[in-house]
Coordinates of C-alpha atoms and ligand atoms in Angstrom, one line a residue:
M18 CA -0.7 0.1 0.0
R19 CA 1.4 3.0 -1.0
I20 CA 2.1 5.3 2.1
A21 CA 1.3 9.0 2.1
Q22 CA 3.4 11.9 1.7
R23 CA 3.0 14.0 4.5
M24 CA 4.0 10.8 6.9
S25 CA 7.2 11.1 6.8
N26 CA 7.3 15.0 8.1
I27 CA 5.1 13.2 11.6
G28 CA 6.6 12.0 14.5
T29 CA 6.3 9.2 17.6
E30 CA 6.1 10.5 21.7
T31 CA 8.6 7.3 22.4
A32 CA 7.2 6.8 25.1
F33 CA 5.0 5.0 23.8
E34 CA 7.4 2.4 21.6
V35 CA 10.0 2.4 24.7
S36 CA 7.2 0.9 26.8
A37 CA 6.1 -1.9 23.8
R38 CA 10.1 -2.8 24.6
A39 CA 9.5 -2.9 28.6
R40 CA 7.0 -5.4 29.1
A41 CA 8.8 -8.0 25.9
L42 CA 11.9 -7.9 28.3
E43 CA 8.9 -8.4 31.9
A44 CA 7.0 -11.7 28.8
Q45 CA 11.1 -13.3 28.6
G46 CA 10.4 -13.5 33.0
R47 CA 12.5 -10.3 32.6
D48 CA 12.2 -7.7 35.9
I49 CA 11.3 -4.3 35.2
V50 CA 10.9 -1.3 37.3
H51 CA 9.3 1.3 34.9
L52 CA 10.1 4.9 35.5
Q53 CA 8.9 5.7 31.6
I54 CA 5.9 6.1 31.8
G55 CA 3.7 10.2 32.4
E56 CA 0.8 9.1 33.9
P57 CA -0.6 8.5 38.0
D58 CA -0.5 5.4 39.4
F59 CA -3.2 6.1 41.8
D60 CA -6.9 5.2 40.4
T61 CA -9.5 7.8 39.6
P62 CA -11.3 8.6 42.7
A63 CA -14.8 7.1 43.2
N64 CA -16.9 9.2 42.6
A65 CA -16.2 10.3 39.3
R66 CA -15.6 6.0 38.6
D67 CA -19.1 5.6 40.0
A68 CA -20.8 8.5 38.0
A69 CA -19.7 8.0 34.7
K70 CA -20.7 4.3 35.5
R71 CA -24.3 5.8 37.0
A72 CA -24.4 7.6 33.5
L73 CA -24.2 4.6 31.5
D74 CA -26.5 2.6 33.7
E75 CA -28.8 5.7 33.1
G76 CA -28.8 5.3 28.9
A77 CA -26.1 7.5 28.4
T78 CA -24.6 6.1 25.8
H79 CA -25.2 8.1 22.8
Y80 CA -23.8 10.7 21.3
A81 CA -23.0 14.8 23.2
P82 CA -22.9 17.4 21.6
Y83 CA -19.2 17.9 19.8
P84 CA -18.0 20.5 22.0
G85 CA -18.8 18.3 25.2
I86 CA -22.2 18.7 27.5
P87 CA -23.2 21.9 29.4
A88 CA -22.9 21.0 32.2
L89 CA -18.8 20.1 31.9
R90 CA -18.5 22.8 30.2
E91 CA -20.0 24.9 32.4
A92 CA -18.4 23.2 35.4
I93 CA -14.2 23.4 33.8
A94 CA -15.6 27.3 32.5
E95 CA -16.1 27.9 36.7
D96 CA -13.0 25.8 37.7
A97 CA -10.7 27.4 35.3
Q98 CA -12.4 30.8 36.8
A99 CA -11.6 30.3 40.1
R100 CA -7.8 28.5 39.5
K101 CA -6.3 30.2 36.6
G102 CA -7.2 33.8 37.7
F103 CA -9.4 35.1 33.3
P104 CA -13.6 35.4 32.7
V105 CA -13.9 32.3 30.8
T106 CA -17.7 31.9 29.3
P107 CA -18.5 27.6 28.4
D108 CA -19.1 28.7 24.9
R109 CA -15.6 28.9 24.5
V110 CA -14.4 25.7 26.4
F111 CA -14.1 22.8 24.3
V112 CA -13.7 19.1 25.6
T113 CA -12.2 16.8 23.3
V114 CA -10.7 14.0 23.5
G115 CA -7.3 14.0 25.0
G116 CA -5.3 16.8 26.3
K117 CA -3.8 16.2 22.9
G118 CA -6.8 17.1 20.8
V119 CA -6.0 20.5 21.9
M120 CA -2.9 20.2 20.2
L121 CA -3.9 18.6 17.3
Y122 CA -7.0 21.7 16.5
A123 CA -4.6 23.7 18.3
I124 CA -1.8 23.4 15.2
L125 CA -4.5 22.3 12.6
G126 CA -6.3 25.6 12.9
L127 CA -3.5 27.5 13.1
V128 CA -0.6 26.4 10.3
D129 CA 0.1 27.0 8.2
P130 CA 3.2 25.9 5.1
G131 CA 6.0 27.7 5.7
D132 CA 4.9 29.0 9.8
E133 CA 7.4 28.6 12.0
I134 CA 6.1 27.9 15.9
L135 CA 8.2 28.1 18.3
V136 CA 8.4 24.5 20.6
P137 CA 10.2 24.3 23.9
D138 CA 13.1 22.1 23.4
P139 CA 13.4 19.8 25.7
G140 CA 9.1 19.4 25.5
Y141 CA 6.6 17.4 24.7
P142 CA 7.6 15.5 21.3
I143 CA 4.1 16.0 20.0
Y144 CA 4.0 20.2 19.6
E145 CA 6.9 19.6 17.0
S146 CA 5.2 16.5 15.5
L147 CA 2.1 18.1 14.6
T148 CA 4.1 21.3 12.7
R149 CA 5.8 19.5 11.0
F150 CA 3.2 17.4 9.6
V151 CA 0.4 20.2 8.8
G152 CA 4.1 22.0 6.8
G153 CA 5.7 24.1 9.6
T154 CA 8.7 25.0 11.3
P155 CA 9.1 23.8 15.0
V156 CA 11.1 26.1 16.0
P157 CA 13.1 25.0 19.1
V158 CA 13.8 26.4 22.2
P159 CA 16.2 25.6 24.0
I160 CA 15.2 25.2 27.4
R161 CA 18.7 24.0 29.6
M162 CA 18.8 22.6 34.1
E163 CA 21.4 25.8 33.3
H164 CA 18.1 27.9 34.2
D165 CA 15.9 26.5 35.8
F166 CA 14.4 24.7 33.3
R167 CA 12.2 28.5 32.3
I168 CA 12.8 29.5 29.4
D169 CA 15.9 32.5 28.1
L170 CA 14.0 35.4 27.5
D171 CA 16.1 36.9 25.4
E172 CA 16.6 33.9 23.7
L173 CA 13.2 33.6 23.2
A174 CA 12.9 36.4 21.2
S175 CA 15.9 36.3 19.3
L176 CA 14.2 33.1 17.7
V177 CA 11.1 35.2 17.2
T178 CA 11.2 35.9 12.7
P179 CA 8.9 38.1 10.1
R180 CA 7.6 34.1 9.7
T181 CA 7.0 33.3 13.3
R182 CA 3.0 32.9 13.2
G183 CA 3.2 31.0 17.4
L184 CA 4.5 30.2 20.5
V185 CA 4.1 26.7 22.2
I186 CA 4.7 27.1 26.2
N187 CA 4.1 24.0 29.3
S188 CA 4.3 24.7 31.8
P189 CA 4.7 22.4 34.2
A190 CA 6.6 20.8 32.1
N191 CA 7.2 17.3 30.5
P192 CA 10.3 16.9 31.0
T193 CA 11.3 18.7 32.9
G194 CA 9.1 19.5 35.7
G195 CA 10.2 23.5 35.3
V196 CA 7.4 26.1 35.6
L197 CA 7.7 29.4 34.6
T198 CA 7.5 32.5 37.1
R199 CA 4.5 34.8 37.0
G200 CA 7.5 37.7 35.6
D201 CA 8.0 35.0 32.5
L202 CA 5.1 34.6 31.4
E203 CA 4.8 38.5 31.7
A204 CA 7.7 38.7 29.6
I205 CA 6.3 36.3 27.2
A206 CA 3.0 37.4 27.1
D207 CA 4.8 41.3 25.8
L208 CA 6.4 39.9 23.1
A209 CA 3.4 37.8 21.8
I210 CA 2.1 41.0 21.8
R211 CA 4.8 43.0 19.8
H212 CA 5.1 40.0 17.6
D213 CA 1.2 39.1 17.1
L214 CA 1.6 35.5 18.3
W215 CA -0.8 33.0 19.3
V216 CA 0.3 30.8 22.2
L217 CA -0.5 27.1 23.0
A218 CA -0.6 27.5 27.1
D219 CA -0.1 23.7 28.1
E220 CA -1.1 24.2 31.3
I221 CA -1.9 20.3 31.5
Y222 CA 0.1 19.9 35.3
G223 CA -1.6 23.5 36.6
R224 CA -2.6 21.7 39.6
I225 CA 0.8 18.8 40.3
L226 CA 2.8 21.8 42.1
Y227 CA 4.9 21.6 45.2
D228 CA 6.6 23.9 48.0
G229 CA 3.5 26.5 47.1
E230 CA 4.3 27.4 43.7
E231 CA 1.3 30.0 42.2
H232 CA -0.5 28.3 38.5
V233 CA -0.4 31.5 36.6
S234 CA -2.1 30.9 33.4
I235 CA -0.9 32.9 30.8
A236 CA -4.1 33.9 29.3
S237 CA -4.5 35.4 33.3
L238 CA -2.7 38.9 32.0
P239 CA -4.2 41.7 29.4
G240 CA -4.5 40.9 26.3
M241 CA -3.2 37.3 26.3
A242 CA -7.8 35.5 26.6
E243 CA -7.4 37.2 23.7
R244 CA -4.0 35.0 21.9
T245 CA -4.6 31.9 24.0
I246 CA -5.6 28.6 23.0
V247 CA -5.7 26.9 27.1
L248 CA -4.8 23.0 27.5
D249 CA -5.5 21.1 30.1
G250 CA -7.7 18.1 30.9
F251 CA -7.8 15.0 33.3
S252 CA -5.0 12.9 32.5
K253 CA -2.8 14.4 34.9
T254 CA -4.5 16.2 37.9
F255 CA -7.5 13.4 38.3
A256 CA -4.9 10.3 37.1
M257 CA -7.8 9.7 34.1
T258 CA -5.8 8.7 31.4
G259 CA -7.5 6.5 30.6
W260 CA -10.2 7.8 29.8
R261 CA -9.1 10.3 27.4
L262 CA -10.6 13.4 28.3
G263 CA -8.8 16.8 27.8
Y264 CA -10.2 20.5 27.7
A265 CA -9.3 24.0 25.5
I266 CA -10.4 27.2 26.5
V267 CA -9.8 28.6 23.4
P268 CA -10.1 32.7 22.5
P269 CA -14.4 33.8 20.4
S270 CA -12.4 33.7 17.5
L271 CA -11.3 30.5 17.7
V272 CA -14.9 28.8 17.9
Q273 CA -15.9 27.9 14.8
T274 CA -11.8 27.0 13.5
Y275 CA -12.4 24.2 16.5
G276 CA -16.1 23.6 16.7
Q277 CA -15.7 22.3 12.6
L278 CA -12.2 20.0 13.8
V279 CA -15.0 18.4 16.6
I280 CA -16.8 17.6 14.2
N281 CA -14.6 16.6 11.5
T282 CA -12.8 14.3 13.7
I283 CA -14.6 13.2 17.2
S284 CA -17.8 14.5 16.5
C285 CA -17.7 14.5 20.3
A286 CA -16.2 12.6 23.5
P287 CA -17.2 10.4 25.2
T288 CA -20.8 11.3 27.1
F289 CA -20.4 9.3 30.2
A290 CA -16.8 9.6 30.8
Q291 CA -17.9 13.6 30.3
I292 CA -20.1 13.3 33.2
G293 CA -16.9 11.4 35.8
A294 CA -15.5 14.3 35.0
V295 CA -18.4 16.8 36.0
E296 CA -18.0 14.5 39.2
A297 CA -14.1 15.6 39.2
I298 CA -14.1 18.5 39.1
R299 CA -17.2 19.5 41.6
G300 CA -16.7 16.4 43.9
P301 CA -14.1 16.7 46.5
Q302 CA -11.5 17.0 45.8
E303 CA -8.6 14.9 48.6
P304 CA -8.4 12.2 46.9
M305 CA -6.0 15.1 44.7
A306 CA -4.7 16.7 47.1
A307 CA -2.9 13.1 49.0
M308 CA -1.7 12.3 44.9
V309 CA 0.1 15.7 44.9
E310 CA 1.4 14.9 47.9
E311 CA 3.2 12.1 47.5
F312 CA 4.4 12.8 44.2
R313 CA 6.2 15.4 46.3
A314 CA 7.8 12.9 48.7
R315 CA 8.8 10.4 45.8
R316 CA 10.0 13.5 43.9
D317 CA 12.7 14.1 47.0
L318 CA 13.5 10.1 47.3
I319 CA 14.9 10.5 43.4
V320 CA 16.0 13.7 43.5
A321 CA 18.3 13.2 46.6
G322 CA 18.8 9.6 45.7
L323 CA 19.9 10.3 42.5
N324 CA 22.2 13.0 43.9
D325 CA 24.3 10.6 46.0
I326 CA 24.9 8.4 42.0
P327 CA 28.6 10.4 40.8
G328 CA 27.8 11.8 37.5
I329 CA 24.7 12.1 37.8
R330 CA 23.3 16.0 38.7
C331 CA 19.3 15.9 39.5
L332 CA 17.4 19.6 40.2
S333 CA 14.1 19.5 42.3
P334 CA 11.8 20.6 40.6
K335 CA 8.6 22.5 41.5
G336 CA 6.2 20.9 39.2
A337 CA 4.5 17.4 37.7
F338 CA 6.0 14.8 38.3
Y339 CA 9.3 14.4 36.6
V340 CA 12.8 14.4 36.6
F341 CA 15.7 14.8 33.9
P342 CA 18.8 14.8 35.4
D343 CA 23.0 14.8 33.6
I344 CA 24.2 12.3 33.0
S345 CA 26.8 13.0 31.3
G346 CA 29.2 12.4 34.0
T347 CA 28.5 8.7 33.6
G348 CA 30.7 8.8 29.7
L349 CA 27.2 8.2 28.8
N350 CA 25.1 9.7 26.8
G351 CA 21.2 10.0 27.4
R352 CA 20.5 7.5 24.3
D353 CA 23.0 4.8 25.8
L354 CA 22.2 4.8 29.3
A355 CA 18.7 4.6 28.9
D356 CA 19.3 2.3 26.6
R357 CA 21.5 0.0 28.7
L358 CA 20.1 1.1 32.5
L359 CA 16.8 -1.5 30.3
T360 CA 18.5 -4.1 29.0
E361 CA 21.2 -4.8 31.5
A362 CA 19.8 -3.2 34.8
G363 CA 15.2 -3.9 34.5
V364 CA 15.1 -0.1 34.7
C365 CA 13.2 1.1 31.8
V366 CA 13.6 5.5 32.2
L367 CA 13.8 7.5 28.6
A368 CA 16.3 9.5 26.8
G369 CA 16.6 12.7 27.2
T370 CA 16.5 13.5 23.3
A371 CA 13.4 11.8 23.5
F372 CA 12.2 15.4 24.2
G373 CA 14.6 17.5 21.5
G374 CA 18.0 17.8 21.2
V375 CA 18.7 19.8 24.4
G376 CA 18.2 16.7 26.4
T377 CA 21.2 15.3 24.7
G378 CA 23.1 14.0 27.8
H379 CA 19.9 13.5 30.0
I380 CA 17.7 10.8 31.0
R381 CA 13.8 11.3 31.8
I382 CA 12.1 9.7 34.7
S383 CA 9.0 9.6 36.1
Y384 CA 8.7 9.8 39.2
A385 CA 4.3 8.1 39.3
N386 CA 5.8 5.1 41.1
S387 CA 5.5 3.6 44.4
R388 CA 8.2 4.6 46.7
A389 CA 9.4 1.5 47.2
N390 CA 10.4 1.0 44.1
L391 CA 11.7 4.4 43.4
T392 CA 14.2 2.7 45.1
K393 CA 15.1 -0.3 43.6
A394 CA 15.5 1.7 40.6
L395 CA 18.2 4.4 42.5
G396 CA 19.4 0.5 43.3
R397 CA 19.6 -0.4 41.0
I398 CA 20.8 3.2 38.9
G399 CA 23.7 3.6 41.2
E400 CA 24.6 0.0 41.0
F401 CA 24.8 0.0 36.8
V402 CA 26.8 3.5 36.9
A403 CA 29.4 2.3 39.9
G404 CA 30.0 -0.2 36.9
L405 CA 30.6 1.7 34.3
P406 CA 34.4 1.9 33.6
A407 CA 36.1 4.1 35.0
E408 CA 37.8 6.1 32.2
A409 CA 34.5 6.5 30.7
A410 CA 33.1 8.6 33.5
I411 CA 36.0 10.5 34.0
A412 CA 36.2 11.6 29.8
G413 CA 31.6 12.3 30.8
S414 CA 32.3 15.0 34.2
A415 CA 35.2 16.5 32.0
R416 CA 32.3 18.1 28.9
Ligands
PLP7 C1 2.8 18.4 28.4 C2 1.9 17.1 27.9 N1 0.4 17.7 26.9 C3 -0.2 17.2 26.8 C4 -0.4 15.6 27.2 C5 -2.0 15.1 26.8 O1 -2.0 14.6 27.6 P1 -3.5 13.3 27.7 O2 -3.2 11.9 27.9 O3 -4.6 14.0 28.1 O4 -3.8 13.3 26.1 C6 1.0 15.4 28.5 C7 0.7 12.8 28.4 O5 1.9 13.1 29.0 C8 1.0 16.2 28.7 O6 2.3 15.3 29.6

């Protein structure tokens, strides 16, 4: 069968492929600790599950309105207004299949061939992949450990050209856990307004924040709601990855475009799942608060443990559930270390380059796993690194 030409421009999300590799090793009897998966290891809160089950029994088995059921759009609008700090009306809310749907529609609806889109590097790989897929040019914005995994604002400004149309930001970030400050966001907003750029603000980890860090939505800054698409969803906040529910808050000028794209692709997100999601937002929030507190304890465990391993340097991230340590002191690059950790040590992590070229000397670890498993993985990583030839480690640390 002849594959369409455009498929040569699409990328991937390595986590899914690496997970398949790890499962194949497990099928051969190997014990693998999974630290590659970007999903909470908690169950969806029981009240949301019960609401969805009830909905099925009560006949919510039909199409929903294409932008989402009114009860959910209202709940999202109220919640966003309260937490993100800008006025949101339900008509600007679209419920999509995963947060990924929000990305797809933003890029399909806004990027023309030849347009340049600024994307974080390292960053979630789908921004880059979809931009390329529609003929746009993704322009990597380096996000460095030396800069606290925040954007260097001068560097960002230097990357804007007359062809730049949009900018993707993600805070708290995958894969680094970095969080942009209010000052960073104000400078980014200023740049976006000056150059007439739209912003795709991926806030899917906006409630997974530590140490009293505040969640600032760029859409709440003056002049930004009309040029920002906010991406959020249920996958991470409520441990609902398998429910496939995300949402967009779009400017009024994008409502029709989003509607057409939803109708052309999914018709609507699953109806009974949306009823469960209303309960997740409106019901008791204690389970998600407890989950975040557990993530904080695990973060402290993994950061301390990694920093105890010679050749590894790890920042303590302020949000999400990932660490992105610099492992160049081991003498290996991130890809080789990830590969060997899986095959030789039974620990599955991702190479930093799965998220862009800037991540060459890094690996990404998801600490959405039990403390016992994190401790086991730290022991295995430490032992593996200690067994590497000393010359390699010296060469690596001198780099
Ligand atoms: C930064 C970021 N945005 C969006 C998504 C997609 O989320 P969903 O599972 O809701 O499609 C992910 C999932 O890993 C993510 O890390």
